Structure formats: structure tokens, C-alpha cells
Coordinates of C-alpha atoms and ligand atoms in Angstrom, one line a residue:
M23 CA -6.3 24.8 12.5
D24 CA -9.9 25.5 13.4
K25 CA -11.8 23.1 11.3
A26 CA -12.5 19.6 12.8
L27 CA -12.5 16.6 10.5
C28 CA -14.4 13.6 12.0
I29 CA -12.9 10.2 11.2
G30 CA -14.7 6.9 11.2
L31 CA -12.3 4.0 11.0
I32 CA -13.5 0.5 10.0
G33 CA -11.1 -2.3 11.1
Y34 CA -8.9 -2.5 14.1
K35 CA -6.1 -5.0 13.5
F36 CA -2.7 -4.3 12.0
M37 CA -3.8 -1.6 9.6
G38 CA -6.3 -0.2 12.1
R39 CA -3.4 0.4 14.5
A40 CA -1.2 1.9 11.8
H41 CA -4.0 4.3 10.7
S42 CA -5.0 5.3 14.2
N43 CA -1.3 6.1 15.0
A44 CA -1.2 8.3 11.8
W45 CA -4.4 10.3 12.7
K46 CA -3.0 10.9 16.2
K47 CA 0.6 11.9 15.1
A48 CA -0.2 14.0 12.0
P49 CA -1.4 17.1 13.9
L50 CA 1.6 16.9 16.2
F51 CA 4.2 17.0 13.4
F52 CA 2.4 18.7 10.5
D53 CA 0.9 22.1 10.3
L54 CA -2.5 20.9 9.1
P55 CA -5.4 22.8 7.7
C56 CA -7.8 20.9 9.9
N57 CA -7.8 18.8 13.0
P58 CA -8.6 15.1 12.8
V59 CA -11.0 13.9 15.5
L60 CA -10.8 10.2 16.2
K61 CA -14.6 9.9 16.4
T62 CA -15.8 6.3 15.9
V63 CA -14.1 3.0 15.3
C64 CA -16.1 0.1 13.9
G65 CA -15.6 -3.6 14.1
R66 CA -17.5 -6.8 14.6
H67 CA -16.5 -7.9 18.1
A68 CA -17.7 -5.3 20.7
E69 CA -15.4 -6.3 23.5
A70 CA -12.1 -6.3 21.5
L71 CA -13.3 -3.1 19.8
G72 CA -13.9 -1.4 23.1
A73 CA -10.4 -2.2 24.3
F74 CA -8.9 -0.9 21.0
A75 CA -10.9 2.3 21.2
K76 CA -9.7 2.9 24.7
Q77 CA -6.1 2.2 23.9
W78 CA -6.0 4.5 20.8
G79 CA -8.3 7.2 21.9
W80 CA -11.4 6.7 19.7
E81 CA -14.4 8.5 21.2
Q82 CA -16.9 5.8 20.5
T83 CA -17.4 2.4 18.9
E84 CA -19.9 0.9 16.4
T85 CA -20.4 -2.7 15.3
D86 CA -22.5 -1.9 12.2
W87 CA -20.5 -0.3 9.4
R88 CA -23.7 0.9 7.7
K89 CA -24.6 3.0 10.7
L90 CA -21.1 4.6 10.7
V91 CA -21.3 5.4 7.0
N92 CA -24.8 7.0 7.5
D93 CA -23.7 9.0 10.5
P94 CA -23.9 12.7 9.4
T95 CA -21.3 13.8 11.9
I96 CA -18.6 11.7 10.1
D97 CA -16.5 13.4 7.4
V98 CA -14.0 10.6 6.5
I99 CA -14.4 6.9 6.2
D100 CA -11.1 5.1 6.8
I101 CA -11.2 1.5 5.5
A102 CA -8.7 -0.9 7.2
L103 CA -10.5 -4.1 6.1
P104 CA -9.6 -7.0 3.9
Q105 CA -10.2 -6.3 0.2
H106 CA -13.4 -8.3 -0.3
L107 CA -15.2 -5.7 1.8
H108 CA -13.9 -2.5 0.2
H109 CA -16.3 -2.3 -2.8
E110 CA -19.5 -2.3 -0.8
V111 CA -18.2 0.1 1.9
V112 CA -16.7 2.6 -0.6
I113 CA -19.8 2.8 -2.7
A114 CA -22.0 3.3 0.3
A115 CA -19.7 5.9 1.8
A116 CA -19.2 7.9 -1.4
K117 CA -23.0 8.0 -1.8
E118 CA -23.2 9.6 1.6
G119 CA -20.6 12.2 0.5
K120 CA -17.8 10.9 2.8
H121 CA -14.2 11.4 1.8
I122 CA -12.4 8.0 1.7
F123 CA -9.0 6.8 2.9
C124 CA -8.8 3.1 1.8
E125 CA -6.2 0.4 2.5
K126 CA -4.7 -1.5 -0.5
P127 CA -5.3 -3.5 -2.6
L128 CA -8.3 -1.5 -3.7
A129 CA -10.7 -4.3 -4.6
M130 CA -11.2 -7.8 -5.8
S131 CA -11.2 -6.9 -9.5
S132 CA -10.5 -4.0 -11.8
R133 CA -14.2 -3.9 -12.6
Q134 CA -15.1 -3.2 -8.9
A135 CA -12.2 -0.7 -8.8
E136 CA -13.5 1.2 -11.8
E137 CA -17.0 1.5 -10.3
M138 CA -15.5 2.7 -7.0
W139 CA -13.4 5.3 -8.8
Q140 CA -16.4 6.5 -10.9
V141 CA -18.8 6.8 -8.0
C142 CA -16.3 8.8 -5.9
E143 CA -15.6 11.1 -8.9
N144 CA -19.3 11.6 -9.5
R145 CA -20.0 12.4 -5.8
G146 CA -17.0 14.8 -5.7
V147 CA -15.4 13.1 -2.7
V148 CA -11.6 12.8 -2.2
H149 CA -10.4 9.2 -2.6
Y150 CA -7.0 7.9 -1.5
L151 CA -5.6 4.4 -1.8
N152 CA -3.0 3.7 0.8
H153 CA 0.1 2.6 -1.2
N154 CA 2.1 4.2 1.6
Y155 CA 5.5 3.5 0.2
R156 CA 5.1 6.4 -2.3
R157 CA 5.6 8.5 0.9
V158 CA 8.8 7.0 2.0
P159 CA 11.1 10.1 1.8
A160 CA 13.8 8.2 -0.2
I161 CA 11.2 7.0 -2.7
A162 CA 9.7 10.5 -3.1
L163 CA 13.3 11.7 -3.6
A164 CA 13.8 9.0 -6.3
K165 CA 10.7 10.4 -8.1
R166 CA 12.1 14.0 -7.8
L167 CA 15.5 12.9 -9.3
I168 CA 13.7 11.1 -12.2
N169 CA 11.5 14.2 -12.8
D170 CA 14.6 16.4 -12.7
G171 CA 16.1 14.3 -15.5
K172 CA 18.9 12.9 -13.5
I173 CA 18.3 9.3 -14.6
G174 CA 17.5 10.1 -18.2
R175 CA 15.6 7.6 -20.3
I176 CA 14.7 4.6 -18.2
F177 CA 15.6 1.2 -19.6
H178 CA 15.1 -1.2 -16.7
W179 CA 12.9 -1.6 -13.7
R180 CA 13.7 -4.6 -11.4
C181 CA 11.6 -5.1 -8.3
A182 CA 11.3 -7.9 -5.6
Y183 CA 8.9 -7.8 -2.7
Q184 CA 9.9 -10.7 -0.4
Q185 CA 8.4 -12.0 2.8
D186 CA 8.6 -15.4 4.7
W187 CA 5.7 -15.3 7.1
I188 CA 4.0 -18.5 5.7
V189 CA 7.1 -20.6 5.0
D190 CA 6.1 -23.0 7.8
P191 CA 3.6 -25.4 6.2
M192 CA 1.8 -25.5 9.5
F193 CA 1.1 -21.8 9.5
P194 CA -2.7 -21.7 9.4
L195 CA -5.1 -20.8 6.6
T196 CA -5.6 -17.1 7.5
W197 CA -7.8 -14.9 5.3
Q198 CA -4.9 -13.9 3.2
L199 CA -4.7 -17.4 1.8
D200 CA -8.4 -17.6 0.9
K201 CA -9.3 -16.5 -2.6
N202 CA -12.9 -15.5 -1.6
V203 CA -11.5 -12.9 0.7
A204 CA -8.1 -12.0 -0.7
Q205 CA -8.6 -12.7 -4.5
A206 CA -5.0 -13.6 -4.9
G207 CA -1.8 -14.1 -2.8
P208 CA 1.4 -12.0 -3.1
Q209 CA 0.3 -11.0 -6.6
W210 CA -2.4 -8.9 -4.9
D211 CA -0.9 -8.1 -1.5
L212 CA 2.7 -7.3 -2.5
N213 CA 2.8 -6.8 -6.3
S214 CA 0.1 -4.2 -5.8
H215 CA 2.6 -2.0 -3.9
A216 CA 5.3 -2.9 -6.5
V217 CA 3.2 -2.1 -9.5
D218 CA 2.0 1.2 -7.9
L219 CA 5.7 2.2 -7.4
A220 CA 6.5 1.2 -11.0
H221 CA 3.6 3.4 -12.3
Y222 CA 4.8 6.2 -10.1
L223 CA 8.5 6.0 -11.0
V224 CA 8.6 4.6 -14.5
G225 CA 5.2 4.9 -16.2
E226 CA 2.3 2.9 -17.6
I227 CA 2.6 -0.8 -18.3
K228 CA 1.4 -2.2 -21.6
S229 CA 2.1 -5.9 -21.5
V230 CA 2.6 -8.7 -19.0
M231 CA 4.0 -12.2 -18.9
A232 CA 3.8 -14.1 -15.6
L233 CA 4.3 -17.2 -13.7
T234 CA 2.8 -18.2 -10.3
A235 CA 3.6 -21.1 -7.9
N236 CA 1.8 -22.8 -5.0
F237 CA 4.3 -24.6 -2.7
V238 CA 2.0 -25.6 0.1
K239 CA -1.4 -26.9 -1.0
E240 CA -3.2 -27.5 2.4
R241 CA -2.9 -25.8 5.8
P242 CA -4.6 -26.1 9.2
L243 CA -7.8 -24.1 9.4
A244 CA -7.2 -20.8 11.4
D245 CA -8.7 -19.9 14.7
E246 CA -10.0 -16.5 13.6
S247 CA -9.7 -14.9 17.0
S248 CA -5.9 -15.4 16.9
T249 CA -5.3 -13.8 13.5
G250 CA -3.9 -10.4 12.8
N251 CA -0.4 -8.9 12.5
L252 CA 0.4 -11.6 10.0
Q253 CA 0.1 -14.2 12.7
G254 CA -2.4 -16.9 13.5
K255 CA -3.0 -20.2 15.4
A256 CA -4.6 -23.3 14.1
R257 CA -8.2 -24.1 15.2
G258 CA -7.5 -27.9 15.5
N259 CA -6.2 -30.6 13.2
Q260 CA -8.6 -30.0 10.3
M261 CA -6.9 -28.9 7.1
G262 CA -8.2 -26.6 4.3
K263 CA -7.1 -25.9 0.8
V264 CA -4.9 -22.9 0.0
S265 CA -6.7 -21.2 -2.9
V266 CA -4.2 -18.4 -3.8
E267 CA -0.7 -18.5 -5.2
D268 CA 2.4 -18.4 -2.9
A269 CA 4.6 -16.6 -5.3
A270 CA 4.3 -14.6 -8.5
L271 CA 6.8 -13.4 -11.1
M272 CA 6.0 -10.9 -13.8
Q273 CA 7.9 -9.5 -16.8
V274 CA 6.5 -6.3 -18.3
Q275 CA 6.9 -3.8 -21.1
F276 CA 6.2 -0.1 -20.3
V277 CA 4.6 2.3 -22.7
N278 CA 7.8 4.4 -22.7
G279 CA 9.9 1.4 -24.0
A280 CA 11.4 0.3 -20.7
I281 CA 11.2 -3.3 -19.6
G282 CA 10.7 -4.6 -16.0
S283 CA 10.4 -7.5 -13.7
F284 CA 8.5 -8.1 -10.5
E285 CA 9.0 -10.9 -8.0
A286 CA 6.5 -11.3 -5.1
T287 CA 6.7 -14.1 -2.5
R288 CA 5.9 -15.1 1.0
F289 CA 8.4 -17.9 0.8
A290 CA 11.7 -16.0 0.8
T291 CA 13.1 -17.5 3.9
G292 CA 14.8 -14.9 6.0
R293 CA 13.3 -12.0 4.2
K294 CA 10.7 -10.3 6.5
N295 CA 9.4 -7.3 4.6
S296 CA 12.0 -6.8 1.9
L297 CA 11.0 -4.5 -0.9
T298 CA 13.8 -3.7 -3.3
F299 CA 13.9 -2.0 -6.6
E300 CA 16.5 -0.9 -9.2
I301 CA 16.0 1.6 -12.0
Y302 CA 18.6 1.9 -14.7
G303 CA 18.6 4.8 -17.2
S304 CA 20.7 6.5 -19.8
D305 CA 22.1 9.1 -17.4
G306 CA 22.0 7.4 -14.1
S307 CA 20.5 4.7 -11.9
L308 CA 18.7 4.4 -8.5
T309 CA 18.3 1.5 -6.1
F310 CA 16.3 1.2 -2.9
N311 CA 15.8 -1.4 -0.2
L312 CA 12.9 -1.0 2.3
E313 CA 15.0 -2.6 5.0
R314 CA 17.2 0.4 4.8
M315 CA 14.4 2.8 4.0
N316 CA 16.2 6.1 4.8
E317 CA 18.7 5.4 2.0
L318 CA 18.7 5.8 -1.7
Q319 CA 21.6 4.6 -3.9
F320 CA 22.3 6.9 -6.8
F321 CA 24.7 6.5 -9.7
S322 CA 25.2 9.5 -12.1
R323 CA 26.9 9.5 -15.4
Q324 CA 27.2 13.3 -15.1
E325 CA 30.0 12.9 -12.6
E326 CA 33.6 12.8 -13.7
L327 CA 34.5 9.2 -14.7
V328 CA 37.3 9.0 -12.2
Q329 CA 34.8 9.4 -9.3
Q330 CA 31.7 7.7 -10.7
G331 CA 30.1 5.0 -8.6
F332 CA 26.9 4.3 -6.6
R333 CA 26.7 6.6 -3.7
R334 CA 24.3 6.5 -0.7
I335 CA 22.0 9.5 -0.2
L336 CA 20.7 9.5 3.3
A337 CA 17.2 11.0 2.7
T338 CA 17.0 12.6 6.1
E339 CA 18.0 16.2 5.4
P340 CA 15.5 19.1 5.6
V341 CA 15.7 19.5 1.8
H342 CA 14.3 15.9 1.3
P343 CA 10.5 15.2 1.0
Y344 CA 8.6 15.1 4.4
T345 CA 11.8 15.0 6.6
D346 CA 11.7 18.6 7.8
H347 CA 8.5 17.7 9.8
W348 CA 10.4 15.2 12.0
W349 CA 13.7 15.3 13.7
P350 CA 17.0 17.2 13.2
A351 CA 19.0 16.4 10.0
G352 CA 20.4 12.9 9.9
H353 CA 17.8 11.4 12.2
I354 CA 16.0 8.4 10.6
I355 CA 12.3 7.6 10.4
G356 CA 10.4 4.3 10.0
Y357 CA 7.4 2.4 8.5
E358 CA 4.7 4.2 10.5
H359 CA 5.8 7.6 9.4
T360 CA 4.7 6.9 5.8
F361 CA 1.1 6.6 7.1
V362 CA 1.4 9.9 8.8
H363 CA 2.6 11.5 5.6
A364 CA -0.4 10.0 3.8
V365 CA -2.9 11.3 6.3
A366 CA -1.4 14.8 6.2
D367 CA -1.5 14.9 2.4
F368 CA -5.1 13.5 2.4
M369 CA -6.3 16.2 4.8
E370 CA -4.6 18.9 2.7
A371 CA -6.4 17.5 -0.4
I372 CA -9.8 17.7 1.4
V373 CA -9.5 21.2 2.7
S374 CA -8.0 22.6 -0.6
K375 CA -10.8 20.7 -2.5
G376 CA -8.1 19.0 -4.5
S377 CA -7.0 15.4 -5.1
I378 CA -4.3 13.1 -3.9
E379 CA -2.4 10.2 -5.5
P380 CA -2.5 7.3 -5.5
N381 CA -6.2 7.3 -5.8
F382 CA -8.9 4.9 -7.0
R383 CA -8.0 5.6 -10.6
D384 CA -4.4 4.5 -9.8
G385 CA -5.8 1.5 -7.9
W386 CA -7.9 0.5 -11.0
Q387 CA -4.9 0.7 -13.2
T388 CA -2.8 -1.4 -10.8
L389 CA -5.4 -4.1 -10.6
R390 CA -5.6 -4.3 -14.4
V391 CA -1.9 -5.2 -14.4
L392 CA -2.3 -7.7 -11.6
E393 CA -5.2 -9.3 -13.4
A394 CA -3.2 -9.5 -16.6
G395 CA -0.5 -11.2 -14.6
L396 CA -2.9 -13.9 -13.3
E397 CA -4.3 -14.4 -16.7
S398 CA -0.9 -14.7 -18.3
A399 CA 0.2 -17.3 -15.6
K400 CA -3.0 -19.3 -16.4
T401 CA -2.8 -19.1 -20.2
K402 CA 1.0 -19.1 -20.4
Q403 CA 0.6 -16.2 -22.9
Q404 CA 1.6 -12.6 -22.9
V405 CA -1.3 -10.3 -22.1
L406 CA -1.6 -6.9 -23.6
L407 CA -3.3 -4.1 -21.6
Ligands
SOE507 C1 1.5 -8.2 4.4 O1 2.1 -8.8 3.3 C2 1.7 -6.7 4.5 O2 1.2 -6.4 5.8 C3 1.0 -5.9 3.4 O3 -0.3 -6.2 3.4 C4 1.3 -4.5 3.7 O4 0.7 -3.7 2.7 C5 2.8 -4.2 3.7 O5 3.0 -2.9 4.0 C6 3.5 -5.1 4.7 O6 3.1 -6.4 4.5

């Protein structure tokens, strides 16, 4: 591992921490073709940024993202910002020839996403969109079983991504609830993950019918210095309008004939970060629950009838995707490991001059589905893609 890859990270809250951890851990657990150097972290508030850099081992700080993007010593721009800032940063970084690791959702619209994808392709830079759940070992195993024909023809996809962090009506109006910054609510934040998984595991979507709901119309304005980690404090008594949906339901048809449903909400009281999916096919079925992320439930019609039934595969054996890099067989891993897997695959793609998925093309395709969902909810009509 002689080649150094200098990283410039923009953003230092929840995702900034998750990404920093991944850059640090990857060389300890993976035999990488290059060595990531935590060079510069960028953010607006110098003092908080300095403390973050010290804690996570970033060599230097920068408060102007344009200077970071123009810095010739930087090889990779890692974007851990809210989505309204992605487009401008990606276009500038790609034009400087930087490889890009970007948090989801990719952009504010599929039009922006398409431009980001095209500019990256034209400049020949590696572009990765961090739908990290593809790199949960149990989900990568589901993909392998599907590819190996164990499920047969897929009939049904059923997915629910449920959280409850804004169920309190006095939870403040953080950026995630502001359309100008977030574009949409759980349809963008949560269904982007779910649609990415559906594309990965089932296939392309050709039509959408949707419904959205807004349960709390106004909330106290947020004290921005207190936001982060899906938390926040009110600035005072002043209220502001919630401009995104609180929940979204979609029903879809896939190109391959399967049908599917998506449920995304921040109002599922008691559900913290629950992502579940079920896939039913002609030869077998798979179900997954992120709250038990090391497990995959598998039903096979190939087995003798007398012993058929859903069985739990613990995806922690050395034969399972990614797991041989961690602990001895049977030892579970967690949320943060998926970011390490992403960073390791991304570095491999850069050094081999290859590509990685999901990338900005995948992000564009996902945003087209999410936009179709919002349009359908508005017009109460089915939208064809
Ligand atoms: C908030 O809903 C959030 O942090 C998402 O933005 C992440 O992508 C997901 O991994 C956890 O929940």
C-alpha cells in the first residue's frame, strides 16, 4: 500500500463522523491498494471544525469549500452535506478532476443529478453515491442468492423505512423539514435508500402511484447551533411552516413484471431506524430487518416439503460478503461497518480505474422514481417513468 490518497471532507456532523470513522478504519481491516490520508476537513464554523479535526485526526481545516476543491494536493472530495449543496460542489470538484464520494440523496432533482453524473463521466472521475445499505453483508448476500437463481422470478417487493424522531410536535424545524434545503421529507431521505435497494435487488421501476401526508403543519424554529445527529433545540417561541411531507407511501410496477410497495415515515412511534423488506419469488423468498442487520431470512421451495420454512442465515461467516475482513465467524457487525465497506470499494475503484455502484447514474434513476412519487401524490394519478 504505497500510494497515498488525500481526502478532503466537507461537513462534520452525523455523516462527517461516519465518513471519518470509515476512512480511519478501512486501512486497518482491508488490504487496500492505497492509503487514505485524512488531509483536510471543511465546514463553516472554524471553532467547532477545529475541535472535530483534532478529535478525528484530520491534518488541517478549511472554511471555504471552493479552496478545498481547488487544492491540487486533494485527490478525493467527500461530501457529507445536506442535499441542496451537492450539485454545486460535485460539478466544481469533477471539473478539478477529483474523485467524489457523496452522501445521499444525490441532489434536489433528477435534472441536477443527471448533470452531475454526466460531468463526472466526461471528466473521467470515479463517482460514488453513499447508499451504504447495499454493503450490509446480509443485503449483499440477498443479492447473491437472487443472482444465483435461488428466489426465481420475483413477484413482490414490500419495503418499510420507519423512524420516529419528529413525532413530538415541539421537535424544531431542522433543515430536514425545510423544502429549500431537503427538497422533500422521508420520500427523499428514506425512500431514496429503499428505492436504491429495490433497483439493486429487484430491478428497474416503470410506474408509480403515491400518497403523502403532513401530520404537523408548524414547528418551533430551530437553533441551528444545536442541530445534528437528528436532534435539535428550539430557538424560542416563534413557529415556522413545515414544508415537506411527514410520510410517503408508494406502489410501483417493475419492468420485470414484479409489483412493490414502499412506506417511509418519521412518525412510526417506537421505530427508530427500522428498514424492513420482503421479496417473494417463484422459488423462494427473502426478508430483512435493519434492526437485526446481521440476519437474512430465507425460504426455499427447493427444500423437501416436510422441512420447508423460513430459516435465519446469520451473515457472519467468512463465506459471506465483507465479513472475513472483521471478526471470527459468528461475530456480528454494525451500522458503521457499511461505511467502511463503501470506502474500501471506492478506493479499489479509483486505483483499478474502474467504477463503483451505486453511482450518480443510480442516484439519477432513484430521484426519477422519487419525483414520480411526489407528482403522483399531487395529481392523484399513476406516473409512468
Ligand atoms: C435520517 O433519517 C437518517 O440519518 C438518514 O439520512 C440516513 O441515510 C440513514 O442511514 C439513517 O437515518
